[in-house]
Amino acid sequence: MRATMLLSPVIPKLSGKLIVLASGSPRRLEILRNVGIRFEVVPSWFKETLNKGLFKAPHEYAVETAKQKALEVARRMPLKHLKTPDMVIGADTIVTIDGMILEKPIDKQDAYRMLSRLSGKEHSVFTGVAIVICHEKENGVDYQMIDFFEETKVKFAHLSEDMLWEYINSGEPMDKAGGYGIQALGGMLVEYVHGDFFNVMGFPLNHFCKQISLIYNHRTTSSNQDSASVGLSHNSPHNTSILTQPPPNLTAQSSQSPTSSPIHNSSPSPIQIHHTQDGPSSSPVHKVKRKGSEGTADESSWKLPDSLFTHTAAECERQDSENTTLPQTTSREQAIELSVAEHEASEPNKEDLEKITELVDGFKASKALFTASRLHVFDLLQSRPGLDATQVAQEIEASVKGTERLLEACVSLGLLKSKERTSQKTVYENTRLAAWFLWSDAPFSLHEYIQHCNNTLWPLFSHLESAVREGTNQHEKAFGKKSKDIFQDAYFSSKEVKLRFMNAMHSIAKVTGKAVATAFDLSSYKTACDLGGCTGAMAYEFTTAHPGLSVTVFDLPAVVEMSEHFHPLHTDNRVSFVAGDFFKDELPKADLYILARILHDWPDEKVHVLLSKIADACKPGCAVLIAETMLDGQTPYSAPQSVNMHAQTEGMKRRESQYADMLSKHGFGCMRVVHTLNFLDVFIANKM
Ligand SMILES: Cc1cn([C@H]2C[C@H](O)[C@@H](COP(=O)(O)OP(=O)(O)OP(=O)(O)O)O2)c(=O)[nH]c1=O
């Protein structure tokens, strides 16, 4: 391959170095890994909030964001007691159309707005890339920067409304600039691509290889002149500008900018940033003009249209001086739409009212569902559809009046259907939703999980205020039991509670298991260990999906002794059970360690203990797979779930970048994430 040929002379030089990809993008990781460089992944915490209105051309915005992403990681690593990297690579991809910059959509409506704008038209995809070379000195670290960008033109076919929504509902658009992924389903929307395909996916590989080649060839030839220099600055005519942070007027939110971060303030040495855009240079820090990028380098040709979405530099400066902050994750278009809406709307609209009512009244809906489930209403109507309220009341041993209210509530929530048999008589039956999920033996029954919500989570949530004030779980207040270890002290303290908890985990694993087991190609793994695998329901999904895989379920003795109640799992001879405590005992040997809904139960210190044990048990190439609702995943319930973990355990929900960070500390890299449409996000990392 051409890229490998270009890189091969420098690979031996790179091989002893700590190279860090400052990106959580699985696409960048995949593309770079294919080049054969060994690197670690430390996703950047830099918030993409630079003020777009202040950049003359869109590629400048992408390049500056890439620089800030890379610098944030380069600065954080030595300060967080990690090693100082030799090279940090950052990137930022944006889509531009009709003078607008489109980043990742914040929700489905945002994705819809973006994709309908792209429909039937040509747009540009820019990726800005920054390479920071770090050089440790006695009194700190010197940073040197090389940056460049690449443009690719993409034309979309005309997209019908149905196509748009089908694509949006696939979940693919959400973590991708412009709301599409050319490498997957989004490829079907594309009529043509002019330029580097990988650039659209998030990383201009060819351009990057050329830059690396230039850097290291250059360094070889200049090393005689200055053997202590890592850098390129000595030959560059543009090496004099010294910045420790982005120019203040570039950041939309001063509180979020690197300027205010103590990490940056304590940085021991200035950062040398090479401005590569202006002026000719024979140095590799000088931007190599490429076919794809030439047109856009002419800044005068870039003009934002006079539309609703235009902000002039002056307006943005005024905004800054008035301390107006935009919501962090809001795209430029949306932010401006919001501010326009704020000025125009004098009263809330229907959607606002619906949303707020749903939030305020949500608990009533949940409790109605819990009650109907507990009283076995869905079981009854599954076996005997068409009963009226009096008949239902009689069967569930409840009052007619109360049953009528409950059934009507279930109808309005879409859980039951009602039909008027006569003017006096209404009869009820399960809806499709209830048939799938709510009766006890439904194919994806959540009945037991709903009981867990009702019996355990509901009382814990009633003490949420104390949980927030005190910063601890609320088992003692809710159930009168102290719980140092919630599993040993609370869930497994009596047989009845233990069985209820196991049933709940079993039902949730049955509903989510297939999506987790099939998120990645696991054909290269022969043995897996499902840590805290409870009844084996998740393990069973893995062996069903992967014929060559055997799974050992490792769980506490109290759990394993009861697991035989859960047939037919014990009939699958590729699922076996081992009793032990994963914090204390030796872990069974495996190629793949599965942690499904486990780490969210524990604070960071404990997660590190467990990851370190897994890392010790793993050979290079072995993997750890984490299945959880991540805070940056697709379900709107992940943040409320985090509150739930807080009231219930000492744990929390985390971001993908937090897991990536933790895993990289234990020698894992090559991280990928899949957002299933089934509650859980699945994250995999390999031992390097
Ligand atoms: C247009 C397009 C974008 N993308 C992705 C590439 C990037 O991951 C993402 C753009 O968002 P970025 O902000 O560039 O990157 P990121 O948030 O994924 O990762 P990080 O900030 O940690 O580096 O969109 C595709 O995967 N396919 C496509 O066709």
Short mmCIF file of C-alpha atoms and ligand atoms in Angstrom, two decimals, residues 22-28 43-44 48 69 91-95 103-104 125 175-183 200-202, ligand 1:
data_model
loop_
_atom_site.label_atom_id
_atom_site.label_comp_id
_atom_site.label_asym_id
_atom_site.label_seq_id
_atom_site.Cartn_x
_atom_site.Cartn_y
_atom_site.Cartn_z
CA ALA A 22 -6.31 12.35 21.06
CA SER A 23 -9.64 11.18 19.74
CA GLY A 24 -12.51 9.00 20.82
CA SER A 25 -13.55 8.45 17.22
CA PRO A 26 -13.57 4.72 16.46
CA ARG A 27 -13.14 5.57 12.76
CA ARG A 28 -9.89 7.45 13.32
CA PRO A 43 -9.73 11.04 23.90
CA SER A 44 -9.52 14.79 24.25
CA GLU A 48 -15.79 21.96 20.63
CA LYS A 69 -7.91 18.74 21.09
CA ALA A 91 -8.38 15.81 14.36
CA ASP A 92 -11.69 17.50 13.74
CA THR A 93 -14.14 16.82 10.95
CA ILE A 94 -16.85 19.21 9.81
CA VAL A 95 -19.34 19.31 6.98
CA GLU A 103 -20.99 19.18 13.31
CA LYS A 104 -22.48 16.21 15.11
CA VAL A 125 -16.11 17.69 4.28
CA ASP A 175 -21.94 10.75 16.45
CA LYS A 176 -20.99 11.92 12.99
CA ALA A 177 -20.37 15.33 11.46
CA GLY A 178 -23.21 16.35 9.16
CA GLY A 179 -25.28 13.50 10.57
CA TYR A 180 -24.07 10.73 8.28
CA GLY A 181 -21.47 7.99 8.06
CA ILE A 182 -20.23 7.45 4.51
CA GLN A 183 -18.56 4.19 5.55
CA VAL A 200 -14.84 12.00 5.12
CA MET A 201 -14.60 9.20 7.67
CA GLY A 202 -12.61 11.50 9.92
C1 LIG B 1 -19.05 12.90 7.49
C2 LIG B 1 -18.64 11.73 8.35
C3 LIG B 1 -18.16 11.93 9.63
N1 LIG B 1 -17.81 10.87 10.41
C4 LIG B 1 -17.31 11.06 11.79
C5 LIG B 1 -15.81 11.24 11.92
C6 LIG B 1 -15.68 11.85 13.29
O1 LIG B 1 -15.58 10.77 14.24
C7 LIG B 1 -17.01 12.57 13.50
C8 LIG B 1 -16.83 14.07 13.53
O2 LIG B 1 -16.65 14.49 14.85
P1 LIG B 1 -15.30 15.04 15.44
O3 LIG B 1 -15.67 16.09 16.43
O4 LIG B 1 -14.35 15.41 14.35
O5 LIG B 1 -14.68 13.78 16.19
P2 LIG B 1 -15.27 12.88 17.33
O6 LIG B 1 -16.15 13.67 18.24
O7 LIG B 1 -15.88 11.64 16.71
O8 LIG B 1 -13.97 12.42 18.10
P3 LIG B 1 -12.91 13.34 18.91
O9 LIG B 1 -13.49 14.72 19.08
O10 LIG B 1 -12.72 12.62 20.21
O11 LIG B 1 -11.70 13.34 18.04
O12 LIG B 1 -17.83 12.24 12.37
C9 LIG B 1 -17.91 9.56 9.93
O13 LIG B 1 -17.59 8.61 10.65
N2 LIG B 1 -18.35 9.37 8.65
C10 LIG B 1 -18.72 10.38 7.83
O14 LIG B 1 -19.12 10.13 6.66
#
